[in-house]
Short mmCIF file of C-alpha atoms in Angstrom, two decimals:
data_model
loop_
_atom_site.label_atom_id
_atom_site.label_comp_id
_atom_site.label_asym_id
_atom_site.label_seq_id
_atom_site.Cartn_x
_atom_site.Cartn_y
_atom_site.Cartn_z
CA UNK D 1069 -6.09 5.88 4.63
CA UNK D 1070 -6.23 4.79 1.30
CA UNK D 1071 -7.18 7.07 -1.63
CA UNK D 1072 -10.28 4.74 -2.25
CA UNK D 1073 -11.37 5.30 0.89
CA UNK D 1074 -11.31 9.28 0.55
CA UNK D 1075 -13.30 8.74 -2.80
CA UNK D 1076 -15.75 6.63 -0.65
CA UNK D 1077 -16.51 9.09 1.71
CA UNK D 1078 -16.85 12.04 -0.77
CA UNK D 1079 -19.61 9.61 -2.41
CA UNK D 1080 -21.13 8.56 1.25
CA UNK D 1081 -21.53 12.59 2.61
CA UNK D 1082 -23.82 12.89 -0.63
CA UNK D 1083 -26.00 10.15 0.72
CA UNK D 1084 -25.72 10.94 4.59
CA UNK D 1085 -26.75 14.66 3.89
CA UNK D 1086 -30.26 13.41 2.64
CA UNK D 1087 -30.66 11.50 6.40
CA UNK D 1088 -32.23 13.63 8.98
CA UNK D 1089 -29.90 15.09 11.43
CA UNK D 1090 -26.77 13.41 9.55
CA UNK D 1091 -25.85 16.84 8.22
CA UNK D 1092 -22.90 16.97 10.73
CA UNK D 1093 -21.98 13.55 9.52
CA UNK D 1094 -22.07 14.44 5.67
CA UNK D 1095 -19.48 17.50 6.10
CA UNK D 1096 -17.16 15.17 8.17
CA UNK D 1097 -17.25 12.67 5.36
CA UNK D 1098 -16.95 15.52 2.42
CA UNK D 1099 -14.61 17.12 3.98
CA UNK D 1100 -12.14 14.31 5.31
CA UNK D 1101 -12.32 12.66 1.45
CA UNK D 1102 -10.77 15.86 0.72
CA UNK D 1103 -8.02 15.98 2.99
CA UNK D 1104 -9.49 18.83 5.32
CA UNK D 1105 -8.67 17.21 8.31
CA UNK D 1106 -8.86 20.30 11.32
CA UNK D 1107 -12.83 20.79 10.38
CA UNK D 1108 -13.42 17.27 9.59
CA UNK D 1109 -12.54 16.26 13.13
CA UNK D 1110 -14.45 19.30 14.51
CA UNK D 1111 -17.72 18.39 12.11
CA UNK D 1112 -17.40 14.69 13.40
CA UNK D 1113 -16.96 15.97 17.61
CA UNK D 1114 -20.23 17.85 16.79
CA UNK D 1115 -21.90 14.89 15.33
CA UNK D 1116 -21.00 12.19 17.44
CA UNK D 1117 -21.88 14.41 20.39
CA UNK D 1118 -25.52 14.55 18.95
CA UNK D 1119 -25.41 11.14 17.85
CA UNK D 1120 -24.86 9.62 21.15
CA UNK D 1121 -28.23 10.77 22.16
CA UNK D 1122 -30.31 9.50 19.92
CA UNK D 1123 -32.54 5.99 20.96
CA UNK D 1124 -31.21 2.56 19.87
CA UNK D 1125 -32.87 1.97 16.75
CA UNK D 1126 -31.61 5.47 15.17
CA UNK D 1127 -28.31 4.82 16.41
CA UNK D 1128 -28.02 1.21 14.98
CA UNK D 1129 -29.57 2.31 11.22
CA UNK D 1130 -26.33 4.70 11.51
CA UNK D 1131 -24.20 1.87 12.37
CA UNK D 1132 -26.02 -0.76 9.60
CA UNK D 1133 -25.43 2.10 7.10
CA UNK D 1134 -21.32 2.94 8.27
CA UNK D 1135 -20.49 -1.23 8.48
CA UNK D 1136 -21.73 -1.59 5.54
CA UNK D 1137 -20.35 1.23 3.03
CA UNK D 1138 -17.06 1.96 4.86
CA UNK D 1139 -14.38 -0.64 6.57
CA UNK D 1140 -13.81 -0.33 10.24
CA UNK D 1141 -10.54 0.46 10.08
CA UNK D 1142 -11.10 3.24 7.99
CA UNK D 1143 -13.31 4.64 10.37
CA UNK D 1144 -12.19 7.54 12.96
CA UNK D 1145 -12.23 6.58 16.38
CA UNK D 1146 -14.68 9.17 18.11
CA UNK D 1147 -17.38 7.31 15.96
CA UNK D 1148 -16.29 3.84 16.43
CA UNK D 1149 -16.06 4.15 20.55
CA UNK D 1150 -18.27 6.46 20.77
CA UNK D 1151 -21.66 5.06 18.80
CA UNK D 1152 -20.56 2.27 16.49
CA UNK D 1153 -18.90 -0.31 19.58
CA UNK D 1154 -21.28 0.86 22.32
CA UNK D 1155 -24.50 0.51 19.37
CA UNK D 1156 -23.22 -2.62 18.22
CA UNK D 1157 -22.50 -4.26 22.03
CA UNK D 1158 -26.29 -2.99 22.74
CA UNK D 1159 -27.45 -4.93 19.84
CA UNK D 1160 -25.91 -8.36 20.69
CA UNK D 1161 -27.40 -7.69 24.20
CA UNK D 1162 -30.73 -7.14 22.87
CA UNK D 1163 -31.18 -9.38 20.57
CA UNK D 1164 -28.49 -12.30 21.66
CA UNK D 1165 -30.19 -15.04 19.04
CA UNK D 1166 -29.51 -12.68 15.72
CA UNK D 1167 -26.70 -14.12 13.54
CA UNK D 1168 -25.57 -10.71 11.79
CA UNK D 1169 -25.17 -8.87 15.15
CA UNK D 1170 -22.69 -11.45 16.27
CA UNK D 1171 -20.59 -11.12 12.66
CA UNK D 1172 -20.68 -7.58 13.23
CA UNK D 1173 -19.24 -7.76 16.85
CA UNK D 1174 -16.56 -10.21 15.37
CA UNK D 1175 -15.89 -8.56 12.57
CA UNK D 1176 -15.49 -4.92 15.04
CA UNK D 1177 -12.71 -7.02 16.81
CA UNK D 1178 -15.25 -7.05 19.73
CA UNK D 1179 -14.52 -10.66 20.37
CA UNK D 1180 -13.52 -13.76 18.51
CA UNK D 1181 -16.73 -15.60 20.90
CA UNK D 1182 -19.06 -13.79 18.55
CA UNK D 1183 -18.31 -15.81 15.29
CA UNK D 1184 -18.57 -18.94 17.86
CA UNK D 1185 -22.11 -17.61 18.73
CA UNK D 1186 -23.14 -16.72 15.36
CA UNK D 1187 -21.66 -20.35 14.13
CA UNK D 1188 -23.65 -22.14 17.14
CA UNK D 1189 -27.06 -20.26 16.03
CA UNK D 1190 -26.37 -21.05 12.39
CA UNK D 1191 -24.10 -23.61 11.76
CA UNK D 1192 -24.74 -23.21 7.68
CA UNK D 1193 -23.66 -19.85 7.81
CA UNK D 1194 -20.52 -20.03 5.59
CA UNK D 1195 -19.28 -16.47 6.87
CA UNK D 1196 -19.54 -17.22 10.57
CA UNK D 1197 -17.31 -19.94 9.66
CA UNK D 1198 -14.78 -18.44 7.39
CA UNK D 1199 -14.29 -15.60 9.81
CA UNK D 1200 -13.92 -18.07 12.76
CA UNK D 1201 -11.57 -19.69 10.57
CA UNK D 1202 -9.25 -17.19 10.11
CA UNK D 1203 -9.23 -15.57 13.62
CA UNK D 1204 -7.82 -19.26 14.43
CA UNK D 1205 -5.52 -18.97 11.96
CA UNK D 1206 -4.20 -15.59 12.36
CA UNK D 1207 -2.03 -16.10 15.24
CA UNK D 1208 -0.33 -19.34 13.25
CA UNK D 1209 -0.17 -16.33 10.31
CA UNK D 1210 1.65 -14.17 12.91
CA UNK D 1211 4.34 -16.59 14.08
CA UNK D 1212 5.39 -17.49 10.56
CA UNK D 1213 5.90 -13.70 9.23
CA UNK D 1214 9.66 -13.64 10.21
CA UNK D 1215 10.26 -16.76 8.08
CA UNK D 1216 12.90 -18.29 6.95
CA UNK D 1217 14.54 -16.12 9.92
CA UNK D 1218 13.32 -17.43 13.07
CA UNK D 1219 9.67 -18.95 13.99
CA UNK D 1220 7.92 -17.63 16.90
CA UNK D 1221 6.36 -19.71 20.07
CA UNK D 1222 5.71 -23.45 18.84
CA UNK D 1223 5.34 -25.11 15.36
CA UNK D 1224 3.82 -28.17 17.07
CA UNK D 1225 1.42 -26.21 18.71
CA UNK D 1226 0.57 -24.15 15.39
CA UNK D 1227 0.17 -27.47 13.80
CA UNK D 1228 -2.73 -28.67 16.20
CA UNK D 1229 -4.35 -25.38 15.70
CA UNK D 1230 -4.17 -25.77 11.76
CA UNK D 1231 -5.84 -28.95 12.12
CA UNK D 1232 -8.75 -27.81 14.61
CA UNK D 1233 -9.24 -24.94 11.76
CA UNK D 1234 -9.31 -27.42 9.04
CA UNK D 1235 -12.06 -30.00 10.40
CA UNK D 1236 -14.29 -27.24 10.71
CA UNK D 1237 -14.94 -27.49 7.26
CA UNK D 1238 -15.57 -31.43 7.22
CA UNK D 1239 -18.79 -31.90 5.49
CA UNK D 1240 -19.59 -28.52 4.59
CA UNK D 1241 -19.79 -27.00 0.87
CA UNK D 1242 -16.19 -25.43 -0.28
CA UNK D 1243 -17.25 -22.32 -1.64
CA UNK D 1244 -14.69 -19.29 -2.14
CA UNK D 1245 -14.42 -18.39 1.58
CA UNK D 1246 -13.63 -22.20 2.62
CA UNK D 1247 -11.31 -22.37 -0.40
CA UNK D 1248 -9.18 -19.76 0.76
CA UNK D 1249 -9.32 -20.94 4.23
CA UNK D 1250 -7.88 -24.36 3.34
CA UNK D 1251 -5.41 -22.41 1.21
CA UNK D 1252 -4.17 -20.79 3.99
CA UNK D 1253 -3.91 -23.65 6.05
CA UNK D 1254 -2.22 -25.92 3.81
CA UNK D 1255 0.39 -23.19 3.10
CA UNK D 1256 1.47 -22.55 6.99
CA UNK D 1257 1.01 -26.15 7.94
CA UNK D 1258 4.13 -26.75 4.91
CA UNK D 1259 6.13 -23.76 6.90
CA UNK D 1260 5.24 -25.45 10.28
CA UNK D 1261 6.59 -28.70 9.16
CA UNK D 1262 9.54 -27.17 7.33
CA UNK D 1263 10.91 -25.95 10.24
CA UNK D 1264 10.60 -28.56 12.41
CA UNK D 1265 12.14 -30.85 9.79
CA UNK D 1266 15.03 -28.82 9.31
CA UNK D 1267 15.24 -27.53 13.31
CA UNK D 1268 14.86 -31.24 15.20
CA UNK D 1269 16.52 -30.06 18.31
CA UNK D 1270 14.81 -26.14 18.48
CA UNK D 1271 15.69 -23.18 17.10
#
């Protein structure tokens, strides 16, 4: 965890401890930005224990409020499998039509089929897009990371991919999301034809 992130959570508890019954919550966060790991983790148990009992709409302003001051991947796990998935699942199943639920399910790596749905109820929604984007275009990401070494599965088939990615944004605005996209793109479809310029027969 990054040192940022400790700073963030000192700042959060001092919010969370005016939110009633987040007291547990608020001494996890205080004490985890300051390294006091043992009776962070038992603060958080005690919490999340709580916290799972709670009705829907309680538990998703907890999960609106922890998506949206603190990354996922900074967040312990008893909270995310234990109320921010199972909220967040309960959400898209209640309210199947709402755009943000489905980013939020994407974005929880609950499914890349939520930025499809988001992107099918909202096809101007820029984000739904630039995150579909770049789940397409992470895999092409991952078999280029041992270059110049070696290339993993197929360049051909990395290529098609690229350009599925890129006609996505045919027609739309280029703002800094679809920018970066298309950045991306154009950079790994060079490394995909690289190599199969200078490897004609295979590796």
């Amino acid at each position: 965890m990054q040192n940022n992130d400790l700073d963030k959570m000192i700042a959060m508890s001092a919010v969370a401890s005016g939110k009633p019954g987040w007291q547990g919550l608020a001494d996890y966060l205080a004490l985890q930005g300051r390294g006091v790991r043992k009776r962070a983790l038992a603060e958080l148990t005690e919490f999340v224990q709580a916290a799972a009992t709670w009705s829907f709409d309680r538990r998703l302003d907890l999960c609106l409020w922890l998506l949206e001051s603190l990354s996922p991947y900074s967040m312990p796990s008893p909270l995310l499998e234990t109320i921010v998935h199972p909220t967040c699942r309960e959400w898209g199943e209640r309210e199947p039509d709402t755009v943000i639920a489905h980013l939020w399910l994407g974005r929880l790596g609950l499914g890349v089929e939520h930025y499809e749905r988001a992107l099918y109820l909202d096809p101007a929604c820029a984000e739904a897009r630039g995150c579909l984007c770049e789940a397409m275009i992470e895999p092409v990401w991952f078999n280029q990371h041992h270059l110049p070494d070696y290339y993993i599965n197929s360049p051909a088939a990395d290529l098609l991919d690229l350009a599925e990615a890129e006609a996505m944004w045919v027609g739309r605005e280029i703002g800094s999301v679809a920018t970066q996209c298309l950045k991306d793109i154009h950079e790994y479809r060079e490394n995909a034809q690289a190599w199969l310029r200078d490897h004609p027969q295979g590796p």
